Amino acid sequence: MTTLRRIRSWLPLLQRPCTYSYQRAAAPCRLLHTRQHHAAALNTFQQHLNRASSTQQSRAFGLSVCRLKRTDDRTSSSSSSTGYTEEEEDDDEDFLEDSEVEELFQQQIPATIGKGQQRLFIVHPDVKWGSKKQYLTTAELMMAEAVGLVNTLDNWTVVDKVILSTKTPDKKRIFGKGNFQSLTEKIRQTAGITAVFVNVERLSPLSEREFEEAWGVKVFDRYSVVLHIFRCNAKTKEAKLQISLAEIPLLRSRLKNEMANLDQQGGGSRYIGGSGETLYEVQQRLLKEREMKIRSALEKLRKKRHLLRSQRKHKEFPVVSVLGYTNCGKTTLIKALTGDSGLQPRNQLFATLDVTVHAGQLPNRMTVLYVDTIGFLSQLPHQLIESFSATLEDIKHSDLLVHVRDISHPETVNQKVNVLNVLKNLQIPERLMSSMIEVHNKTDLIDNYQAAEPSALPISALEERGLDELQRAVEEQIVKSTGKLILDLTVNLSTPQLSWLYKEATVQDVQVNADEGSAVVRVIISAAAHGRYKKQFGER
């Protein structure tokens, strides 16, 4: 009965034509070839539902794609970012309006996540050997991270948890017959749980369906839990679009399970009237069209981001990307370096989803732009990284990378490896990797801290300790990476030379010779700006 109610809920979606702005030049997309077929199909489908409802058994699952129906509760996306953000897009008439983005974002909420309170039982498969065995961490620490993910969410609590050994992580049930049976008994005997969180990167649709049938509750994996955290933290247009794109594989797997179940009950393979399309094919096509619309909008945002980067390069502001494992203290560090009171760091996983840019001044008076990036996570699915590729692309175009590590975390070494692996997968240029500054943050949480890596800089962003050394290191690397020149220029004070240098370069020191009406100015200047200076004022 639940299935029938959910399928009826997307009948209005089939009744309205699909006209997406990115397809304006093409013929309108329609679910059926003619209006007659359309009406006949809906009538036939409705009769089928009515017949089936008399014999249908109640089953607790939801057709995720049914969430695509329209809602009246649309709120405009707001930006909590400072500096440039994706909210500054151009006035291209084909670009999605805020209300359209919000509609996409709200309609695609995977039905299995639901709203309100969740009481979870966490299962961590401890792989004993093979390619999936984790060598730089322990099962206990991975379980602790899973608990941390759940505790990040309001109204989500961990009721119980278990670490269970397995030698067959690629099998449908992950565990052997005996372990799976004992796990099932334990879950069924645990009162009050609403879902089970299996702490693996991604469950196959078949495994998910098998677990839900055996345990009688919803089943989540890391992909679905992390995505839900992203959804709760999304504020800007780009973050909402990227999350909506990342949710599509999740919706597809849900759809596959639910249509398989409907087929078992006698309804999944029926064609809609004379259209020649099954229910499953219709839903897959709707998801494909939605995915194309989101990708089109994200591509426009990518082009806008490229324009913004070009503007920054034109103004010759060096860019420093601050990156690291989630909740390592990136935002706190940027706030300490820039004094930006608008930044409000939170002790929370994935508190930052949007790229924000904040201006700060180095000791040599050079202005640099610090880019706050999304945090990394172990076992972060490739599809999730791909969805945020437009955001992470900023890292490639930086002048310097600062890798922040929470040195107080028991998994700090494993976290470093995960961050470096993500950077490798993003194909970050070697010049950036070789010049990257590693920062050991949260040293205030360690008694008698001793640096195990001599090249790393120990700091406490919260207590603003060690920042002078970090700024000097940033200063040195920026001068190297940007090819800027440190020069002593003699200027005539009766000409606009000095004001030009203040505008186009970083003036460090001015020694005035009043008798001659001149001054010796120490500047940090780019080669291009120095060329313009010589052309305008001559060599001095």
PDB file of N, CA and C in Angstrom, residues 19 26 46 55 91 106 117 145 161 205 251 259 282-283 297 347 361-362 382 392 396 400 416 419 436 439 444 458 540:
ATOM      1  N   THR A  19       9.610  20.904 -19.600  1.00  0.00           N
ATOM      2  CA  THR A  19      10.191  21.973 -20.416  1.00  0.00           C
ATOM      3  C   THR A  19      11.309  22.623 -19.648  1.00  0.00           C
ATOM      4  N   ALA A  26      15.415  23.044 -28.541  1.00  0.00           N
ATOM      5  CA  ALA A  26      14.948  21.743 -29.035  1.00  0.00           C
ATOM      6  C   ALA A  26      13.442  21.637 -28.875  1.00  0.00           C
ATOM      7  N   GLN A  46      -3.761   4.304 -13.759  1.00  0.00           N
ATOM      8  CA  GLN A  46      -4.577   4.513 -12.570  1.00  0.00           C
ATOM      9  C   GLN A  46      -5.459   3.293 -12.303  1.00  0.00           C
ATOM     10  N   THR A  55      -5.066  -6.031  -3.303  1.00  0.00           N
ATOM     11  CA  THR A  55      -4.279  -7.204  -2.890  1.00  0.00           C
ATOM     12  C   THR A  55      -2.883  -6.845  -2.400  1.00  0.00           C
ATOM     13  N   ASP A  91      24.009  37.418 -15.808  1.00  0.00           N
ATOM     14  CA  ASP A  91      22.559  37.490 -16.025  1.00  0.00           C
ATOM     15  C   ASP A  91      22.131  36.679 -17.232  1.00  0.00           C
ATOM     16  N   GLN A 106      15.002  20.667  -2.996  1.00  0.00           N
ATOM     17  CA  GLN A 106      13.995  20.142  -2.073  1.00  0.00           C
ATOM     18  C   GLN A 106      13.292  18.904  -2.618  1.00  0.00           C
ATOM     19  N   GLN A 117      13.772  12.613  13.837  1.00  0.00           N
ATOM     20  CA  GLN A 117      14.708  11.845  14.649  1.00  0.00           C
ATOM     21  C   GLN A 117      15.071  10.510  14.001  1.00  0.00           C
ATOM     22  N   GLU A 145      34.811   7.417  13.935  1.00  0.00           N
ATOM     23  CA  GLU A 145      34.488   8.405  12.909  1.00  0.00           C
ATOM     24  C   GLU A 145      33.037   8.261  12.450  1.00  0.00           C
ATOM     25  N   LYS A 161      26.234  -0.097  18.729  1.00  0.00           N
ATOM     26  CA  LYS A 161      27.185  -0.262  17.637  1.00  0.00           C
ATOM     27  C   LYS A 161      27.939  -1.564  17.832  1.00  0.00           C
ATOM     28  N   PRO A 205      22.862  -1.752  -4.553  1.00  0.00           N
ATOM     29  CA  PRO A 205      21.408  -1.813  -4.397  1.00  0.00           C
ATOM     30  C   PRO A 205      20.936  -3.182  -3.907  1.00  0.00           C
ATOM     31  N   LEU A 251      19.522   8.051  -5.730  1.00  0.00           N
ATOM     32  CA  LEU A 251      18.133   7.919  -6.160  1.00  0.00           C
ATOM     33  C   LEU A 251      17.973   6.772  -7.161  1.00  0.00           C
ATOM     34  N   MET A 259      11.596  -0.569  -7.762  1.00  0.00           N
ATOM     35  CA  MET A 259      10.935  -1.108  -8.951  1.00  0.00           C
ATOM     36  C   MET A 259      11.030  -2.633  -8.996  1.00  0.00           C
ATOM     37  N   VAL A 282      10.524   5.283 -17.485  1.00  0.00           N
ATOM     38  CA  VAL A 282      10.055   6.664 -17.330  1.00  0.00           C
ATOM     39  C   VAL A 282      10.829   7.357 -16.211  1.00  0.00           C
ATOM     40  N   GLN A 283      10.935   6.680 -15.077  1.00  0.00           N
ATOM     41  CA  GLN A 283      11.615   7.289 -13.938  1.00  0.00           C
ATOM     42  C   GLN A 283      13.106   7.502 -14.212  1.00  0.00           C
ATOM     43  N   ALA A 297      23.661  23.764 -15.421  1.00  0.00           N
ATOM     44  CA  ALA A 297      23.756  24.903 -14.512  1.00  0.00           C
ATOM     45  C   ALA A 297      25.137  24.969 -13.855  1.00  0.00           C
ATOM     46  N   ASN A 347      32.713  23.589  15.319  1.00  0.00           N
ATOM     47  CA  ASN A 347      33.333  22.297  15.612  1.00  0.00           C
ATOM     48  C   ASN A 347      32.420  21.200  15.083  1.00  0.00           C
ATOM     49  N   GLN A 361      46.814  40.175   4.971  1.00  0.00           N
ATOM     50  CA  GLN A 361      48.068  40.839   4.654  1.00  0.00           C
ATOM     51  C   GLN A 361      49.229  40.118   5.327  1.00  0.00           C
ATOM     52  N   LEU A 362      50.290  39.892   4.556  1.00  0.00           N
ATOM     53  CA  LEU A 362      51.493  39.242   5.074  1.00  0.00           C
ATOM     54  C   LEU A 362      52.386  40.293   5.740  1.00  0.00           C
ATOM     55  N   HIS A 382      34.021   8.284  -5.026  1.00  0.00           N
ATOM     56  CA  HIS A 382      34.500   9.022  -6.201  1.00  0.00           C
ATOM     57  C   HIS A 382      33.403   9.909  -6.775  1.00  0.00           C
ATOM     58  N   LEU A 392      36.432  22.107  -6.064  1.00  0.00           N
ATOM     59  CA  LEU A 392      37.810  21.704  -5.795  1.00  0.00           C
ATOM     60  C   LEU A 392      38.775  22.164  -6.881  1.00  0.00           C
ATOM     61  N   LYS A 396      43.568  23.775  -7.896  1.00  0.00           N
ATOM     62  CA  LYS A 396      44.547  23.654  -8.985  1.00  0.00           C
ATOM     63  C   LYS A 396      45.111  25.006  -9.417  1.00  0.00           C
ATOM     64  N   LEU A 400      49.675  28.699  -3.940  1.00  0.00           N
ATOM     65  CA  LEU A 400      50.270  27.958  -2.832  1.00  0.00           C
ATOM     66  C   LEU A 400      49.185  27.165  -2.119  1.00  0.00           C
ATOM     67  N   LYS A 416      46.215  12.382   6.810  1.00  0.00           N
ATOM     68  CA  LYS A 416      47.156  12.985   5.859  1.00  0.00           C
ATOM     69  C   LYS A 416      47.211  12.164   4.574  1.00  0.00           C
ATOM     70  N   VAL A 419      44.100  12.816   2.472  1.00  0.00           N
ATOM     71  CA  VAL A 419      44.139  14.126   1.814  1.00  0.00           C
ATOM     72  C   VAL A 419      45.064  14.085   0.598  1.00  0.00           C
ATOM     73  N   MET A 436      53.947  22.776  -1.126  1.00  0.00           N
ATOM     74  CA  MET A 436      52.867  22.805  -0.128  1.00  0.00           C
ATOM     75  C   MET A 436      53.429  22.916   1.294  1.00  0.00           C
ATOM     76  N   VAL A 439      50.916  22.197   8.035  1.00  0.00           N
ATOM     77  CA  VAL A 439      50.707  22.865   9.315  1.00  0.00           C
ATOM     78  C   VAL A 439      50.143  21.862  10.319  1.00  0.00           C
ATOM     79  N   ASP A 444      47.737  22.964  21.028  1.00  0.00           N
ATOM     80  CA  ASP A 444      47.331  23.312  22.396  1.00  0.00           C
ATOM     81  C   ASP A 444      46.649  22.140  23.098  1.00  0.00           C
ATOM     82  N   PRO A 458      54.280  23.920  13.609  1.00  0.00           N
ATOM     83  CA  PRO A 458      53.309  23.725  14.689  1.00  0.00           C
ATOM     84  C   PRO A 458      52.592  25.037  15.010  1.00  0.00           C
ATOM     85  N   ARG A 540      64.817  53.403 -13.472  1.00  0.00           N
ATOM     86  CA  ARG A 540      65.481  54.184 -12.409  1.00  0.00           C
ATOM     87  C   ARG A 540      66.108  53.252 -11.400  1.00  0.00           C
TER      88      ARG A 540
END
